[in-house]
Coordinates of C-alpha atoms and ligand atoms in Angstrom, one line a residue:
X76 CA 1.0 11.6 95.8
X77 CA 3.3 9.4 94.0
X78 CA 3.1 6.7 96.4
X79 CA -0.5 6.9 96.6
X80 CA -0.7 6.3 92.5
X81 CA 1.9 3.8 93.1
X82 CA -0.5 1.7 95.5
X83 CA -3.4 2.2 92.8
X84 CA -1.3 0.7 90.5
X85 CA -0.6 -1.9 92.6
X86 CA -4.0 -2.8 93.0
X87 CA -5.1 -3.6 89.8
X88 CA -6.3 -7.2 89.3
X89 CA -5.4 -8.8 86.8
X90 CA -7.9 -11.9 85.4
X91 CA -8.5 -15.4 86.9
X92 CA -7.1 -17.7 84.8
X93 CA -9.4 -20.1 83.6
X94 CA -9.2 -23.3 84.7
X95 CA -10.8 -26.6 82.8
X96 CA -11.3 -29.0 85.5
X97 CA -14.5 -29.4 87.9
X98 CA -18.0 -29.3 86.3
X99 CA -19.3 -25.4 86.1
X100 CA -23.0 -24.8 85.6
X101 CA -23.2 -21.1 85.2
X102 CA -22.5 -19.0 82.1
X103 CA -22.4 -15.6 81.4
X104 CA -21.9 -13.7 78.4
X105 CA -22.3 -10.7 76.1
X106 CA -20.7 -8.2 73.5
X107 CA -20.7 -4.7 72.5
X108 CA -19.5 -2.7 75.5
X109 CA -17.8 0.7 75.9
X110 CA -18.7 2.5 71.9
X111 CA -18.2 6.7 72.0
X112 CA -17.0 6.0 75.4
X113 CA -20.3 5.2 77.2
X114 CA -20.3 2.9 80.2
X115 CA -23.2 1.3 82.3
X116 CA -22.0 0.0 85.3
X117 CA -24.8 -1.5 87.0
X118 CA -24.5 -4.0 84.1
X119 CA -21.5 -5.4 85.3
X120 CA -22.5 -5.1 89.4
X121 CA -25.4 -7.3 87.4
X122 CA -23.6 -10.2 86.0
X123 CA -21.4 -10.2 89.7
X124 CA -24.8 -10.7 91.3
X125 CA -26.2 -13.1 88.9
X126 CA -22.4 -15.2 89.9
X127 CA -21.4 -16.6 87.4
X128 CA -19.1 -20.0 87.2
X129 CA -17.3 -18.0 83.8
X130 CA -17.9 -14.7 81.8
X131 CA -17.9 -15.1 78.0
X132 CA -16.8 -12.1 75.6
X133 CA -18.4 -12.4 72.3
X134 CA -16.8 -9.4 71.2
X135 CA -16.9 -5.7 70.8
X136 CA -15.4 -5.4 74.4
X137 CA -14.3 -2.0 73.1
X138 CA -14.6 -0.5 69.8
X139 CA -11.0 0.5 68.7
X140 CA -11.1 1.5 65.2
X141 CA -12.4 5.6 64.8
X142 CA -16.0 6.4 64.7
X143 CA -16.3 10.3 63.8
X144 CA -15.3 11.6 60.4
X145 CA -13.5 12.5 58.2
X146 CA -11.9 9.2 59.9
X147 CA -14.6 7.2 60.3
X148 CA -14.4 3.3 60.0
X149 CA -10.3 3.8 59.8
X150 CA -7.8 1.9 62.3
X151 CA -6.6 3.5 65.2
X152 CA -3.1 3.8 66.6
X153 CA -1.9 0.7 69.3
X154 CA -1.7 3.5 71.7
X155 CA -4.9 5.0 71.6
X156 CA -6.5 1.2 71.1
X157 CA -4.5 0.1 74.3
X158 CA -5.6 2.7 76.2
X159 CA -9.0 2.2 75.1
X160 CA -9.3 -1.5 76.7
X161 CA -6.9 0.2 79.5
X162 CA -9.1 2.3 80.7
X163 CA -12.2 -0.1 81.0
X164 CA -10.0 -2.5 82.3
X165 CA -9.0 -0.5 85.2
X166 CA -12.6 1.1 85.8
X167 CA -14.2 -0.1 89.6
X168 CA -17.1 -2.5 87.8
X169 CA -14.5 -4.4 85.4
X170 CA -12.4 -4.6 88.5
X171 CA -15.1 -6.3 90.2
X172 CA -15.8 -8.4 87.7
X173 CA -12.7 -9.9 87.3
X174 CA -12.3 -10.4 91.0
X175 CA -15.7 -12.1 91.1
X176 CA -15.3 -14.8 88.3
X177 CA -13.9 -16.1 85.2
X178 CA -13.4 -14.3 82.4
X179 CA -12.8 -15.6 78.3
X180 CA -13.8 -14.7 74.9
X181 CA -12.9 -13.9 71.5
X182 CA -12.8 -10.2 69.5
X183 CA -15.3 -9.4 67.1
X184 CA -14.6 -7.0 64.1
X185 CA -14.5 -3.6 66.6
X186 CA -11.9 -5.0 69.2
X187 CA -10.5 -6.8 66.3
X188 CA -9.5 -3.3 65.3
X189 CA -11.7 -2.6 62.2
X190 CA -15.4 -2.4 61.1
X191 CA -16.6 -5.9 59.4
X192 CA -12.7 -6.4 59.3
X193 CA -12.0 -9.5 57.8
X194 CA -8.7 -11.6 56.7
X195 CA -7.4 -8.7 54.9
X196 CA -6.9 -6.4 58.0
X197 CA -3.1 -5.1 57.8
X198 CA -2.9 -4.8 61.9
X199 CA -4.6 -7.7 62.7
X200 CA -1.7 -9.2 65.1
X201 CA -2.1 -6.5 67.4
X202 CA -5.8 -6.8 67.3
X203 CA -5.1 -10.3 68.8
X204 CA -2.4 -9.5 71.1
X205 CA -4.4 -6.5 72.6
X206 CA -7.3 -8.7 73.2
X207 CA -4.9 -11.4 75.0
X208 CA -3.4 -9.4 76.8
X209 CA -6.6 -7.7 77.9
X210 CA -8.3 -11.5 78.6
X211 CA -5.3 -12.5 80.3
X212 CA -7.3 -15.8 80.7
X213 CA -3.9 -18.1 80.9
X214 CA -4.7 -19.7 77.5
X215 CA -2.2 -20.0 74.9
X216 CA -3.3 -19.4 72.0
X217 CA -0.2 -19.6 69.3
X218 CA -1.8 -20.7 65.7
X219 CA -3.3 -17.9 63.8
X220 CA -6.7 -15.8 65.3
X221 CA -7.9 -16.7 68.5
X222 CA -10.2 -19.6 68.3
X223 CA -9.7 -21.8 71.5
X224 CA -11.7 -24.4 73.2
X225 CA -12.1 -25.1 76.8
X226 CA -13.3 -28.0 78.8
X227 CA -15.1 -28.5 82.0
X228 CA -16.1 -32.0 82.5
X229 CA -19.1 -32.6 80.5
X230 CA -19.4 -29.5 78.6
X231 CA -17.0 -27.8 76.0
X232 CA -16.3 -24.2 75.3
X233 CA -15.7 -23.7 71.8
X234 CA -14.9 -19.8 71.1
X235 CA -14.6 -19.3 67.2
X236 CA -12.5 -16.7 65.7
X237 CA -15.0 -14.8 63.1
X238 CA -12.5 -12.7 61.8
X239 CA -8.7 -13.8 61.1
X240 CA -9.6 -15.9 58.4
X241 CA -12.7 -14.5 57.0
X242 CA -13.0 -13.7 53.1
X243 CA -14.3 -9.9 52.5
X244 CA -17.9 -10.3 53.0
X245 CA -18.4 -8.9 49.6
X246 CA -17.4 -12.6 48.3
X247 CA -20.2 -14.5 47.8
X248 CA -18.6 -17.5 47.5
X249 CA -16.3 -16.8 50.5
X250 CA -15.6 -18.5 53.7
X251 CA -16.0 -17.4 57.5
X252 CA -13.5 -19.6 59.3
X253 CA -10.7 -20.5 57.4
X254 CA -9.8 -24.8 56.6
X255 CA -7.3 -24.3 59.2
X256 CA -10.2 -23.5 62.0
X257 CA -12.5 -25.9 60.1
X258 CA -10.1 -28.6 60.3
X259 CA -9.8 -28.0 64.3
X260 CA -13.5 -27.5 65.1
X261 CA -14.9 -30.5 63.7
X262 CA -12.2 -32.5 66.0
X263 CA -13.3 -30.5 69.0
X264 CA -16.6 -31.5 68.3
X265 CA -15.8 -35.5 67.8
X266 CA -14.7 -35.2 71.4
X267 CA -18.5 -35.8 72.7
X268 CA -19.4 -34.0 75.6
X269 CA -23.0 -33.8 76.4
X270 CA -23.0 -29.9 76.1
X271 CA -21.1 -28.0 73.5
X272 CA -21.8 -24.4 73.5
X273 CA -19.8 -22.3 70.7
X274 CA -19.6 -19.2 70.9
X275 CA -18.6 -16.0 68.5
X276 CA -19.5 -12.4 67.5
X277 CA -21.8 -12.9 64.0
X278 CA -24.9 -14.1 64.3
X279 CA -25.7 -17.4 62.4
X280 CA -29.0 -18.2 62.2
X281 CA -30.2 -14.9 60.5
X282 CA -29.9 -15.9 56.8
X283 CA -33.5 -14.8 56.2
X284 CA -33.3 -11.4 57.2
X285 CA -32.9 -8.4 55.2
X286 CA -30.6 -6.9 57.2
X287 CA -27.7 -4.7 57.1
X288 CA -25.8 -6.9 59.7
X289 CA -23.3 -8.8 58.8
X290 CA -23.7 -12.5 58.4
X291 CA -21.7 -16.3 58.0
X292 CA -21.0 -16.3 54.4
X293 CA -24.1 -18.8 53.0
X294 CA -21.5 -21.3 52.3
X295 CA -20.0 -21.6 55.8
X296 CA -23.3 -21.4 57.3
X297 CA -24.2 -24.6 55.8
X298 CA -21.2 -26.1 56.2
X299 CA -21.4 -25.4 60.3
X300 CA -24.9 -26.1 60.2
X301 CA -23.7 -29.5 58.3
X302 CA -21.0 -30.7 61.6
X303 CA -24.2 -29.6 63.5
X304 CA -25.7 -32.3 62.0
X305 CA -23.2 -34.5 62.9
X306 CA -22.5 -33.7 66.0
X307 CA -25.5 -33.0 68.6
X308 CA -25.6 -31.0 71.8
X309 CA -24.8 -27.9 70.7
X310 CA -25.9 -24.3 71.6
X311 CA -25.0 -21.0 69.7
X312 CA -24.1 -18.2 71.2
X313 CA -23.9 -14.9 69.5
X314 CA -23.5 -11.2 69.8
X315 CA -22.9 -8.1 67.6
X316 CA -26.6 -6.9 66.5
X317 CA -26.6 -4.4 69.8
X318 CA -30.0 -5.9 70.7
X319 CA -30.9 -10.0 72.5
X320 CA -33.1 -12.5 70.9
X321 CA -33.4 -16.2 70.9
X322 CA -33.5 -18.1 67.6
X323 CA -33.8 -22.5 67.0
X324 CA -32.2 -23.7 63.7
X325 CA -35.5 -24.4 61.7
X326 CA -34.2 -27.3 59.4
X327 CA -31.0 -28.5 61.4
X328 CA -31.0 -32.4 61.8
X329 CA -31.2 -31.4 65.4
X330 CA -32.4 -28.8 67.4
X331 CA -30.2 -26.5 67.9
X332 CA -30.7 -23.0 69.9
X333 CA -28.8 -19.7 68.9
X334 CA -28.5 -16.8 72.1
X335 CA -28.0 -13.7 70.7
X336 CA -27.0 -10.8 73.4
X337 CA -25.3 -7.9 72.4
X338 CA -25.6 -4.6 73.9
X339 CA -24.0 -3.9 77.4
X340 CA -23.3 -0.5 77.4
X341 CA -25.8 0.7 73.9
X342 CA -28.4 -1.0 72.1
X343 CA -30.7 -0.6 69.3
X344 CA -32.9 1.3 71.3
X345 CA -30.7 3.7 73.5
X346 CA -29.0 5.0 70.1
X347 CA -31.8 4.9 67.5
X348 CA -34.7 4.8 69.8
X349 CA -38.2 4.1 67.7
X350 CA -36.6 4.3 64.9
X351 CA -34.9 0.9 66.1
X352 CA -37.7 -0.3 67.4
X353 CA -39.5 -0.1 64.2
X354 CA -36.7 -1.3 62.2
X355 CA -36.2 -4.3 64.1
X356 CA -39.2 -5.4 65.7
X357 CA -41.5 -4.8 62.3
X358 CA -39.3 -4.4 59.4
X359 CA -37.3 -8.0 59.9
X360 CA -38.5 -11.2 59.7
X361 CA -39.6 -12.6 62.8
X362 CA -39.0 -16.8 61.2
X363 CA -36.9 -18.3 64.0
X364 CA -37.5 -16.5 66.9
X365 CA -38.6 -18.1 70.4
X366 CA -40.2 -14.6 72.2
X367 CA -40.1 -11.3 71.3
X368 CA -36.7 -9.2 70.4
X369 CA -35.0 -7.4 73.4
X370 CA -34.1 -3.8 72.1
X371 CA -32.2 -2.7 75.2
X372 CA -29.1 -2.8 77.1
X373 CA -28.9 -6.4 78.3
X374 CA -26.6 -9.9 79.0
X375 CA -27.2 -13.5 78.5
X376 CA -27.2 -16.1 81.1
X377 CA -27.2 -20.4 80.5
X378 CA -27.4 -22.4 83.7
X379 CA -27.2 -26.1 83.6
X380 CA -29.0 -28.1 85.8
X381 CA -26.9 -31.1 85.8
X382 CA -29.0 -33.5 87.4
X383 CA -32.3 -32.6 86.0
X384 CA -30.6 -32.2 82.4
X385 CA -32.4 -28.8 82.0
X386 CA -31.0 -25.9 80.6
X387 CA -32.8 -22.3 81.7
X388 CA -31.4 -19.5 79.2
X389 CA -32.1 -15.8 79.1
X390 CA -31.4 -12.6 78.0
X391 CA -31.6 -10.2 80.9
X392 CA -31.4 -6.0 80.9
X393 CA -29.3 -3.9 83.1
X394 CA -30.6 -4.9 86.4
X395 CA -31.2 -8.5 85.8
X396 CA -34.6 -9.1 84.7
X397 CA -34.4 -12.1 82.4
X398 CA -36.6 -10.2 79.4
X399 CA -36.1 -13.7 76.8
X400 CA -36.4 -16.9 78.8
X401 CA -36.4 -20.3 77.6
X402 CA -36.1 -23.9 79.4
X403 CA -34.5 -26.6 77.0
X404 CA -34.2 -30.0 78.0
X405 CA -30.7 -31.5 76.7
X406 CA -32.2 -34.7 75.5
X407 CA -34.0 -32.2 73.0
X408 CA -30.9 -31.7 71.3
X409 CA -30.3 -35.0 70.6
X410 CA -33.8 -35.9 69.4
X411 CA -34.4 -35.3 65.5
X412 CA -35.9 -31.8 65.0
X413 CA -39.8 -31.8 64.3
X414 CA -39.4 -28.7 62.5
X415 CA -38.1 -30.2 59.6
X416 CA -40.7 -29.2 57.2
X417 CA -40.5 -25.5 58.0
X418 CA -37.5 -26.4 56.1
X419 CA -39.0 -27.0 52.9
X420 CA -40.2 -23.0 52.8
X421 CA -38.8 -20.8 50.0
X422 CA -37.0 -17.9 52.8
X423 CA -36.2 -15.4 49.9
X424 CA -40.3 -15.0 48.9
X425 CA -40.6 -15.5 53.0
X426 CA -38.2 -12.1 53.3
X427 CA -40.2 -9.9 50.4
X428 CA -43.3 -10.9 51.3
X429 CA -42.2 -9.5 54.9
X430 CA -41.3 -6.4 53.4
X431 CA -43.7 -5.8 51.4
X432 CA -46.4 -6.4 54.3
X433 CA -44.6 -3.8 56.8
X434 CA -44.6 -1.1 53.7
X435 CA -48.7 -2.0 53.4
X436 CA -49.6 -2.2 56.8
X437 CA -47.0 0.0 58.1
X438 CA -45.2 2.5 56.2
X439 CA -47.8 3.7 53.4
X440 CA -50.4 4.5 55.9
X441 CA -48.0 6.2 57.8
X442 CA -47.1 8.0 54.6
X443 CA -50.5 9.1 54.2
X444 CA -51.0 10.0 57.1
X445 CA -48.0 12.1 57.5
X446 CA -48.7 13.6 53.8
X447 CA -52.5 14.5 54.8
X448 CA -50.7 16.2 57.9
X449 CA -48.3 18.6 55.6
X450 CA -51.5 19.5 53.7
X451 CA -53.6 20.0 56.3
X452 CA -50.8 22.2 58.0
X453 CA -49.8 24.3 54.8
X454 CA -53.4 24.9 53.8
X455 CA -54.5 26.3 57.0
X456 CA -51.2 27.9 58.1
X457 CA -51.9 29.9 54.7
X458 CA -55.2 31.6 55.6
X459 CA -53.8 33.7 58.3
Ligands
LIG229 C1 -10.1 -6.7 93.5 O1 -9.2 -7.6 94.2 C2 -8.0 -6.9 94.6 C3 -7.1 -7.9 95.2 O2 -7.8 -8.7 96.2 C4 -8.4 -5.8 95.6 O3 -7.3 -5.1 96.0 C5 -9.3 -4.8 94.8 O4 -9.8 -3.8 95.7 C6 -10.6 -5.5 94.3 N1 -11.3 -4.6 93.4 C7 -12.6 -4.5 93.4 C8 -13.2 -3.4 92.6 O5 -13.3 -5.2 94.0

């Protein structure tokens, strides 16, 4: 019995490291996996399938700090966060994964070890160590956070850390990053490969929405949206929400693309059901999006087509339909962006006049409705 645990042990793979040289052409990606312990296997037989040349984390790989009360939103212990990424570490599909491909990423604020955690996060160096360790991608990362870039020929990595630096999100006049990161991102940029993809949990193109996600702080969005200016090429990619969309930059410079999937294991959908459905689909803003949302469990996919320049994205669900799915040509990002005027649009009257066309439309005849119901019900119910 012993031995036979001993040869499990054994077994275990640990990750590929990653390594810069030789061109790649196929990314995969995708956040939020493993919350109240619930798995989905298939979507990681999925992403093997799909092959992949490298696997990007965008966080939320698993969700460390507590959940039910009276401890909810509180830090765990390292053991019980250890074992957390342990045990979906060791589990058949990750296994698989790991044997099949490359594997990176960064932490968002779950695997970071607290909800929305930000600068101010006491055990913040074992959130980073944990999520090394658990990576185990052979990149050294020794400044503070793990923001890292990697290389391969003409296209650059850029993972951004969302978290080690970040001001509370409470300040309005706070920062994301951190100058230190700032600093270090606009050289990685100057370095000018034809594709730059950047990758991290928060989603940035989402300033209009009224939503209760969390966002870039307004002033580090412009500033990012500023290098993007400056430096073409680029494409977002972002996690977090728990559902996929595909948003374009309406008054960069340049056009610029943001890939939002999030949701591997739960979505909007499998936890709230209509209820997400209707809160996403009708009750935000729909200003940037290319195709509808995708409410359910899904990953992303890029794949470059280095000699015809194209670039085919997509968001795809648990068995690999691509449900978003969008061709962009790379000269495109380089060419000024004809949506400039778009620009020019006041978003705040944009955002209530959204709300206030949902509750119209949506919620006060479903109010009545639901109100002439209860009447109905109570005055007949009454007469027996
Ligand atoms: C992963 O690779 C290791 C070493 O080759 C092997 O022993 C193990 O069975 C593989 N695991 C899976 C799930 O494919």
């Amino acid at each position: 019995m012993i031995f036979l645990y001993l040869i499990l042990v054994i077994e275990i793979s640990s990750g590929l490291k990653v390594t810069e040289h030789g061109k790649i052409s196929r990314i995969a990606f995708g956040s939020c996996a493993n919350q109240f312990g619930i798995t989905n296997p298939d979507i990681f037989y999925s992403i093997i399938n799909w092959k992949p040349d490298i696997y990007v984390w965008l966080g939320d790989i698993v969700y460390a700090d507590r959940f039910s009360l009276p401890m909810a939103f509180s830090p765990t212990n390292e053991k019980i966060w250890r074992s957390k990424y342990n045990s979906f570490k060791t589990s058949i599909e990750y296994q698989a994964l790991i044997n099949s491909t490359m594997i990176t990423g960064v932490y968002d604020d779950h695997d970071y070890g607290i909800n929305d955690g930000d600068k101010n996060f006491i055990y913040k160096e074992i959130g980073k160590k944990l999520v090394l360790e658990f990576l185990d991608d052979g990149s050294i990362r020794d400044h503070g956070g793990v923001y890292h870039s990697f290389t391969f020929e003409d296209l650059k990595l850029i993972l951004l850390d969302i978290r080690w630096f970040r001001d509370s999100k409470l300040d309005k006049e706070g920062d994301s990053l951190g100058e230190e990161q700032w600093v270090w991102l606009e050289k990685e940029l100057q370095t000018g490969e034809r594709v730059k993809i950047i990758g991290n949990g928060l989603q940035v193109n989402t300033f209009d929405r009224n939503s209760p996600a969390e966002k870039w702080h307004e002033k580090s969005r412009l500033r990012l949206w500023g290098l993007l200016d400056k430096y073409p090429g680029v494409l977002l990619l972002t996690g977090d929400v728990h559902y996929g969309e595909l948003l374009r930059i309406p008054c960069s410079k340049h056009i610029v693309y943001e890939i939002t999937s999030s949701g591997l294991t739960h979505s909007v959908f499998t936890t709230f059901n209509m209820i997400g459905w209707y809160f996403v689909n009708l009750w935000q803003p729909f200003n940037f999006n290319i195709g509808k949302k995708f409410l359910y469990k899904n990953f992303g996919t890029i794949e470059i087509d280095w000699e015809t320049q194209l670039i085919h994205v997509s968001v795809r669900d648990t068995f690999s339909v691509p449900q978003i799915e969008y061709t962009i040509n790379i000269n495109e990002l380089y060419e000024t962006n004809p949506d400039i005027k778009f620009c020019q649009e006041n978003f705040k009257a944009l955002k209530y006049k959204h709300i206030l066309g949902t509750f119209f439309i949506i919620l006060l005849p479903f109010w009545i409705n639901f109100l002439a119901i209860l009447i109905f019900l109570r005055k007949y119910s009454n007469s027996y």
